[in-house]
């Protein structure tokens, strides 16, 4: 069974999932860009990069994972 991961308050993505928790507790993260939960970009590259990383952490948390669980 797969579960779509959608952090509370985020706008629903169109055509993709922010994350998926798959059988066996695999969490897949996709579509992470530098906008916030309201789909607004902060000013500047550094701020957008920080936001993209915060987005990844939020999706991982929704799946019961943390950054230290990331593999490649």
mmCIF file of C-alpha atoms in Angstrom:
data_model
loop_
_atom_site.group_PDB
_atom_site.id
_atom_site.type_symbol
_atom_site.label_atom_id
_atom_site.label_comp_id
_atom_site.label_asym_id
_atom_site.label_seq_id
_atom_site.Cartn_x
_atom_site.Cartn_y
_atom_site.Cartn_z
ATOM 1 C CA UNK A 1 0.000 0.000 0.000
ATOM 2 C CA UNK A 2 1.250 3.502 -0.827
ATOM 3 C CA UNK A 3 0.360 6.688 1.049
ATOM 4 C CA UNK A 4 0.584 10.148 -0.496
ATOM 5 C CA UNK A 5 2.474 12.534 1.804
ATOM 6 C CA UNK A 6 0.958 16.008 1.902
ATOM 7 C CA UNK A 7 2.092 18.260 4.774
ATOM 8 C CA UNK A 8 -0.798 20.128 6.414
ATOM 9 C CA UNK A 9 -1.601 23.512 4.909
ATOM 10 C CA UNK A 10 0.238 22.918 1.629
ATOM 11 C CA UNK A 11 -1.564 23.461 -1.669
ATOM 12 C CA UNK A 12 -2.288 20.192 -3.497
ATOM 13 C CA UNK A 13 0.307 19.530 -6.222
ATOM 14 C CA UNK A 14 -0.848 19.313 -9.803
ATOM 15 C CA UNK A 15 0.330 16.233 -11.697
ATOM 16 C CA UNK A 16 2.757 14.862 -9.104
ATOM 17 C CA UNK A 17 3.011 13.957 -5.418
ATOM 18 C CA UNK A 18 5.258 15.802 -2.974
ATOM 19 C CA UNK A 19 6.043 12.458 -1.414
ATOM 20 C CA UNK A 20 4.980 8.830 -1.226
ATOM 21 C CA UNK A 21 5.325 6.374 1.636
ATOM 22 C CA UNK A 22 5.522 2.924 0.088
ATOM 23 C CA UNK A 23 5.108 -0.533 1.568
ATOM 24 C CA UNK A 24 8.072 -1.372 3.749
ATOM 25 C CA UNK A 25 8.292 2.263 4.911
ATOM 26 C CA UNK A 26 10.053 3.700 1.897
ATOM 27 C CA UNK A 27 9.485 7.431 1.502
ATOM 28 C CA UNK A 28 9.969 9.015 -1.916
ATOM 29 C CA UNK A 29 10.196 12.791 -2.205
ATOM 30 C CA UNK A 30 9.622 14.622 -5.483
ATOM 31 C CA UNK A 31 8.766 18.001 -6.911
ATOM 32 C CA UNK A 32 10.613 19.955 -4.236
ATOM 33 C CA UNK A 33 11.339 23.500 -5.311
ATOM 34 C CA UNK A 34 11.997 26.700 -3.406
ATOM 35 C CA UNK A 35 8.452 27.912 -2.832
ATOM 36 C CA UNK A 36 6.578 27.923 0.460
ATOM 37 C CA UNK A 37 3.309 26.207 1.432
ATOM 38 C CA UNK A 38 1.412 29.014 -0.340
ATOM 39 C CA UNK A 39 3.379 28.496 -3.581
ATOM 40 C CA UNK A 40 5.250 31.797 -3.162
ATOM 41 C CA UNK A 41 8.987 32.072 -3.847
ATOM 42 C CA UNK A 42 11.183 33.963 -1.378
ATOM 43 C CA UNK A 43 13.618 36.472 -2.862
ATOM 44 C CA UNK A 44 17.030 35.147 -3.841
ATOM 45 C CA UNK A 45 18.798 31.892 -4.568
ATOM 46 C CA UNK A 46 19.896 31.215 -0.978
ATOM 47 C CA UNK A 47 16.387 31.747 0.409
ATOM 48 C CA UNK A 48 14.862 29.510 -2.257
ATOM 49 C CA UNK A 49 17.453 26.787 -1.622
ATOM 50 C CA UNK A 50 16.764 26.960 2.108
ATOM 51 C CA UNK A 51 13.020 26.723 1.432
ATOM 52 C CA UNK A 52 13.474 23.701 -0.876
ATOM 53 C CA UNK A 53 15.443 21.910 1.851
ATOM 54 C CA UNK A 54 12.790 22.825 4.446
ATOM 55 C CA UNK A 55 10.165 21.412 2.072
ATOM 56 C CA UNK A 56 12.058 18.121 1.878
ATOM 57 C CA UNK A 57 12.225 17.940 5.689
ATOM 58 C CA UNK A 58 8.470 18.637 5.938
ATOM 59 C CA UNK A 59 7.600 15.828 3.519
ATOM 60 C CA UNK A 60 9.961 13.420 5.282
ATOM 61 C CA UNK A 61 8.342 14.301 8.626
ATOM 62 C CA UNK A 62 4.901 13.626 7.159
ATOM 63 C CA UNK A 63 6.168 10.099 6.383
ATOM 64 C CA UNK A 64 7.708 9.601 9.825
ATOM 65 C CA UNK A 65 11.271 10.115 8.592
ATOM 66 C CA UNK A 66 14.074 12.611 9.196
ATOM 67 C CA UNK A 67 16.968 13.882 7.050
ATOM 68 C CA UNK A 68 19.299 11.308 8.613
ATOM 69 C CA UNK A 69 17.172 8.563 7.018
ATOM 70 C CA UNK A 70 17.923 9.743 3.468
ATOM 71 C CA UNK A 71 19.776 7.269 1.272
ATOM 72 C CA UNK A 72 20.772 7.311 -2.347
#
